[in-house]
Coordinates of C-alpha atoms in Angstrom, one line a residue:
M1183 CA 0.0 0.0 0.0
R1184 CA 1.2 3.4 -0.9
L1185 CA -0.1 6.0 1.5
A1186 CA 0.6 9.7 0.9
T1187 CA -0.1 12.9 2.9
W1188 CA -0.2 16.3 1.2
N1189 CA -1.2 19.8 2.2
I1190 CA -2.7 20.7 -1.2
N1191 CA -3.4 24.3 -0.4
S1192 CA -6.8 24.3 -2.2
I1193 CA -8.0 21.1 -3.9
R1194 CA -10.1 23.1 -6.4
A1195 CA -7.1 25.0 -7.6
R1196 CA -4.9 21.8 -7.8
A1197 CA -7.2 18.9 -8.7
D1198 CA -5.3 18.3 -11.9
R1199 CA -2.0 18.2 -10.1
A1200 CA -3.5 15.8 -7.5
L1201 CA -4.8 13.5 -10.1
A1202 CA -1.5 13.5 -11.9
F1203 CA 0.3 12.8 -8.7
L1204 CA -2.0 9.8 -7.8
E1205 CA -1.3 8.3 -11.2
R1206 CA 2.4 9.0 -11.4
E1207 CA 3.2 7.7 -7.9
D1208 CA 0.6 4.9 -7.9
I1209 CA -1.0 6.1 -4.7
D1210 CA -3.5 3.9 -2.9
V1211 CA -4.5 6.3 -0.1
L1212 CA -4.1 10.1 -0.1
A1213 CA -4.6 12.2 3.0
L1214 CA -5.2 15.9 2.1
Q1215 CA -5.0 19.0 4.2
E1216 CA -6.1 22.6 3.5
T1217 CA -8.6 21.5 0.9
K1218 CA -10.2 25.0 1.4
C1219 CA -13.7 24.1 0.4
K1220 CA -17.1 22.9 1.7
D1221 CA -17.8 19.2 1.4
A1222 CA -20.2 19.9 -1.5
Q1223 CA -17.5 21.9 -3.4
F1224 CA -14.9 19.1 -3.4
P1225 CA -14.3 18.0 -7.1
R1226 CA -15.3 14.4 -6.4
E1227 CA -16.2 13.3 -9.9
A1228 CA -12.7 13.3 -11.4
F1229 CA -11.3 11.3 -8.4
E1230 CA -14.1 8.9 -8.4
A1231 CA -13.6 8.3 -12.1
A1232 CA -10.0 7.5 -11.3
G1233 CA -11.2 4.8 -8.9
Y1234 CA -11.1 6.5 -5.5
E1235 CA -13.6 6.7 -2.7
I1236 CA -13.6 10.0 -1.0
A1237 CA -14.3 11.3 2.5
T1238 CA -14.2 15.0 3.1
F1239 CA -14.6 17.4 6.1
G1240 CA -14.8 21.0 5.2
F1241 CA -17.0 24.0 6.2
S1242 CA -15.6 27.0 4.2
Q1243 CA -12.6 28.3 2.3
W1244 CA -10.4 27.7 5.3
N1245 CA -8.9 24.5 6.6
G1246 CA -10.5 21.3 5.4
V1247 CA -9.2 17.7 5.2
A1248 CA -10.0 14.8 3.0
I1249 CA -9.0 11.1 2.4
L1250 CA -9.0 9.4 -1.0
S1251 CA -8.7 5.7 -1.1
R1252 CA -8.9 2.9 -3.7
V1253 CA -8.4 0.2 -1.0
G1254 CA -11.6 0.8 1.0
L1255 CA -12.9 3.7 3.0
D1256 CA -14.8 2.7 6.2
D1257 CA -15.7 4.1 9.6
V1258 CA -15.3 7.7 8.5
E1259 CA -14.9 10.0 11.5
P1260 CA -14.9 13.8 11.0
G1261 CA -12.9 15.2 13.9
F1262 CA -11.9 13.3 17.0
L1263 CA -13.8 13.1 20.3
E1264 CA -13.7 16.3 22.3
Q1265 CA -11.5 18.0 19.7
P1266 CA -10.8 21.5 21.0
Q1267 CA -12.8 24.3 19.6
F1268 CA -11.8 27.8 18.4
G1269 CA -13.3 31.0 17.2
E1270 CA -15.4 33.9 18.4
V1271 CA -18.2 31.4 18.6
P1272 CA -16.2 28.4 19.5
A1273 CA -16.6 25.5 17.1
V1274 CA -14.8 22.4 15.9
E1275 CA -12.7 23.3 12.9
A1276 CA -12.2 20.9 9.9
R1277 CA -8.8 19.8 10.9
A1278 CA -9.0 16.0 11.4
L1279 CA -10.6 13.2 9.5
G1280 CA -10.2 9.5 10.2
A1281 CA -11.1 6.5 8.0
T1282 CA -10.0 2.9 7.7
C1283 CA -8.3 2.2 4.4
G1284 CA -7.1 -1.3 3.6
G1285 CA -6.9 -2.2 7.3
V1286 CA -5.0 1.0 8.3
R1287 CA -6.7 3.6 10.4
V1288 CA -5.6 6.8 8.6
W1289 CA -6.0 10.2 10.2
S1290 CA -5.5 13.2 7.9
L1291 CA -4.4 16.0 10.3
Y1292 CA -4.1 19.8 9.8
V1293 CA -2.7 20.9 13.1
P1294 CA -3.5 24.5 14.1
H1295 CA -0.8 27.0 13.1
G1296 CA -0.5 28.9 16.4
R1297 CA 0.0 32.3 14.8
A1298 CA 2.1 33.8 17.6
L1299 CA 3.3 32.7 21.0
D1300 CA 1.0 35.2 22.7
N1301 CA -2.0 34.5 20.5
P1302 CA -4.9 32.4 21.8
H1303 CA -4.4 30.2 18.7
Y1304 CA -1.1 29.1 20.2
A1305 CA -2.8 27.7 23.4
Y1306 CA -5.5 26.2 21.1
K1307 CA -2.7 24.4 19.1
L1308 CA -1.1 22.9 22.2
A1309 CA -4.5 21.8 23.6
W1310 CA -5.4 20.3 20.2
L1311 CA -2.2 18.3 20.1
E1312 CA -2.6 17.1 23.6
R1313 CA -6.1 15.9 23.1
L1314 CA -5.1 14.0 19.9
R1315 CA -2.2 12.4 21.8
Q1316 CA -4.6 11.2 24.5
H1317 CA -6.7 9.5 21.8
A1318 CA -3.6 8.0 20.2
V1319 CA -2.7 6.4 23.5
D1320 CA -6.2 5.1 24.0
W1321 CA -6.5 3.6 20.5
V1322 CA -3.4 1.5 21.1
A1323 CA -4.3 0.6 24.7
A1324 CA -7.7 -0.6 23.5
D1325 CA -6.2 -2.6 20.7
P1326 CA -2.4 -3.2 20.6
A1327 CA -2.7 -4.6 17.1
A1328 CA -4.3 -1.4 15.8
K1329 CA -2.5 -0.1 12.7
V1330 CA -2.9 3.7 13.0
A1331 CA -1.3 6.4 10.8
L1332 CA -1.4 10.0 12.0
V1333 CA -0.3 11.9 8.9
G1334 CA -0.5 15.5 7.8
D1335 CA 0.7 19.0 8.3
W1336 CA 1.8 19.2 11.9
N1337 CA 2.9 22.8 11.8
V1338 CA 5.8 22.0 14.1
A1339 CA 9.5 21.9 13.1
P1340 CA 10.9 19.4 15.7
R1341 CA 14.6 20.2 15.2
D1342 CA 16.6 23.3 14.5
T1343 CA 17.7 21.7 11.2
D1344 CA 14.1 21.4 10.1
V1345 CA 14.1 25.2 9.4
W1346 CA 16.4 26.9 6.9
D1347 CA 17.6 29.5 9.4
M1348 CA 16.7 29.3 13.1
A1349 CA 17.6 33.0 13.5
V1350 CA 14.7 33.9 11.4
F1351 CA 12.3 31.8 13.5
E1352 CA 13.5 32.8 16.9
G1353 CA 10.6 33.7 19.1
Q1354 CA 8.0 32.4 16.6
T1355 CA 5.7 29.5 16.4
H1356 CA 6.6 26.0 15.0
V1357 CA 10.0 26.0 16.8
S1358 CA 9.0 26.8 20.5
E1359 CA 9.8 24.2 23.1
P1360 CA 6.2 23.6 24.1
E1361 CA 5.3 22.8 20.5
R1362 CA 8.3 20.5 20.1
A1363 CA 7.4 18.8 23.4
A1364 CA 3.8 18.3 22.2
F1365 CA 5.1 16.7 19.0
A1366 CA 7.6 14.5 20.8
A1367 CA 4.9 13.3 23.2
F1368 CA 3.5 11.1 20.4
A1369 CA 6.9 9.2 20.3
D1370 CA 6.7 9.0 24.1
A1371 CA 3.3 7.3 23.6
G1372 CA 4.9 4.6 21.5
Y1373 CA 4.3 6.0 18.0
T1374 CA 7.2 6.4 15.5
E1375 CA 7.7 9.3 13.2
V1376 CA 8.7 7.1 10.2
S1377 CA 9.7 9.8 7.8
R1378 CA 12.7 10.6 10.1
E1379 CA 13.5 6.9 10.3
F1380 CA 13.9 6.6 6.5
I1381 CA 15.0 10.2 5.7
P1382 CA 17.3 11.2 8.6
D1383 CA 19.2 13.7 6.4
E1384 CA 18.9 17.3 7.5
R1385 CA 17.5 20.0 5.3
K1386 CA 15.0 17.7 3.8
Y1387 CA 12.1 20.1 3.8
T1388 CA 8.4 19.6 3.0
Y1389 CA 7.3 23.3 2.8
W1390 CA 8.7 26.4 1.1
D1391 CA 7.0 29.8 1.3
Y1392 CA 5.9 31.4 -2.1
Q1393 CA 7.7 34.6 -1.2
Q1394 CA 11.4 35.7 -1.7
L1395 CA 12.3 32.7 -3.9
R1396 CA 12.3 30.4 -0.9
F1397 CA 12.1 27.2 -3.0
P1398 CA 14.9 27.9 -5.5
K1399 CA 17.1 28.9 -2.5
N1400 CA 15.9 25.8 -0.5
E1401 CA 14.8 27.9 2.4
G1402 CA 12.1 25.7 3.7
L1403 CA 10.6 23.9 6.7
R1404 CA 10.0 20.3 7.5
I1405 CA 6.6 20.2 9.1
D1406 CA 4.7 17.4 7.3
F1407 CA 5.1 14.1 9.1
A1408 CA 3.7 10.6 9.6
Y1409 CA 3.4 9.0 13.0
T1410 CA 2.6 5.2 13.0
S1411 CA 1.4 3.0 15.8
P1412 CA 3.6 0.2 17.2
A1413 CA 1.8 -2.4 15.1
L1414 CA 2.1 -0.4 11.9
T1415 CA 5.6 0.8 12.2
P1416 CA 7.3 -2.5 11.3
L1417 CA 5.2 -2.7 8.1
V1418 CA 6.5 0.6 6.8
R1419 CA 9.1 -0.3 4.2
G1420 CA 10.1 3.2 3.0
V1421 CA 9.3 6.9 3.0
T1422 CA 9.9 9.5 0.3
I1423 CA 9.4 13.3 0.1
D1424 CA 8.3 14.2 -3.4
R1425 CA 10.3 17.5 -3.6
D1426 CA 9.7 17.7 -7.4
E1427 CA 6.0 18.3 -6.7
R1428 CA 6.9 21.8 -5.6
K1429 CA 8.2 22.6 -9.1
G1430 CA 6.2 24.1 -12.0
K1431 CA 3.2 26.4 -12.3
G1432 CA 0.5 26.2 -9.7
A1433 CA 2.3 24.1 -7.2
S1434 CA 1.2 23.9 -3.5
D1435 CA 3.7 25.3 -1.0
H1436 CA 3.9 21.9 0.5
V1437 CA 4.9 18.6 -1.1
P1438 CA 3.7 15.0 -0.5
V1439 CA 5.2 12.6 1.9
I1440 CA 4.8 9.0 0.7
L1441 CA 4.8 5.8 2.9
E1442 CA 5.3 2.4 1.4
I1443 CA 3.5 -0.1 3.6
D1444 CA 3.7 -3.9 3.4
D1445 CA 0.0 -4.5 3.1
S1446 CA 0.4 -8.3 3.0
Q1447 CA 0.6 -8.2 6.8
V1448 CA -1.8 -5.3 7.5
S1449 CA -4.7 -7.6 8.4
A1450 CA -2.5 -10.1 10.2

């Protein structure tokens, strides 16, 4: 099974690129973030014609997550239990979507940005990550054989070398110690961030801002990750970061991260 995660930064603007990626990389399951559309606006027909079932969770032109699968799509869950809320009228944002695909419980995650260290969105981000971690622990405690993949845009750069210049990010979100601790807590809970296992090299980024020629200068961030549960981790055979997807006209500012999973043992 080939499972990919990608912050698409508007599925309606990049449906053609997504379809080309699915075909080129022979993707079985694609977790999308920042779809930026209501459920009814998702361009389903083209993906269904390509053989994919689709689950979406989106309310507006902000946020939004989706899962596309050609190996089954069951037990769809928009948001996780007691997911923290945000806004002037507090509400659950479209930032998490779970579904079982070919025996793997996939969660497409768009972790809150945080905005600034003194912004309420920062406290919301930390609460959001902690509540997700609690569930991640519970899922494995309830079923040690559960094969769970927590994939998406985590909006955290866990190491100094995950940003192109730490001096630029000093005192900002993504690199603060509380955020990094919240990210590391998933490893403490028994999950493995498998992209680091297979791509330990530094300066392997997944995001480059559109401004100031960040991509040509390789001034990026590594903020898109895949945490796998103890039962799934041994089945991951490889991980790639599709850097070339950032090239060309109309690219997202993020690139896909692709997991190769030995599905012959997924149901074992």
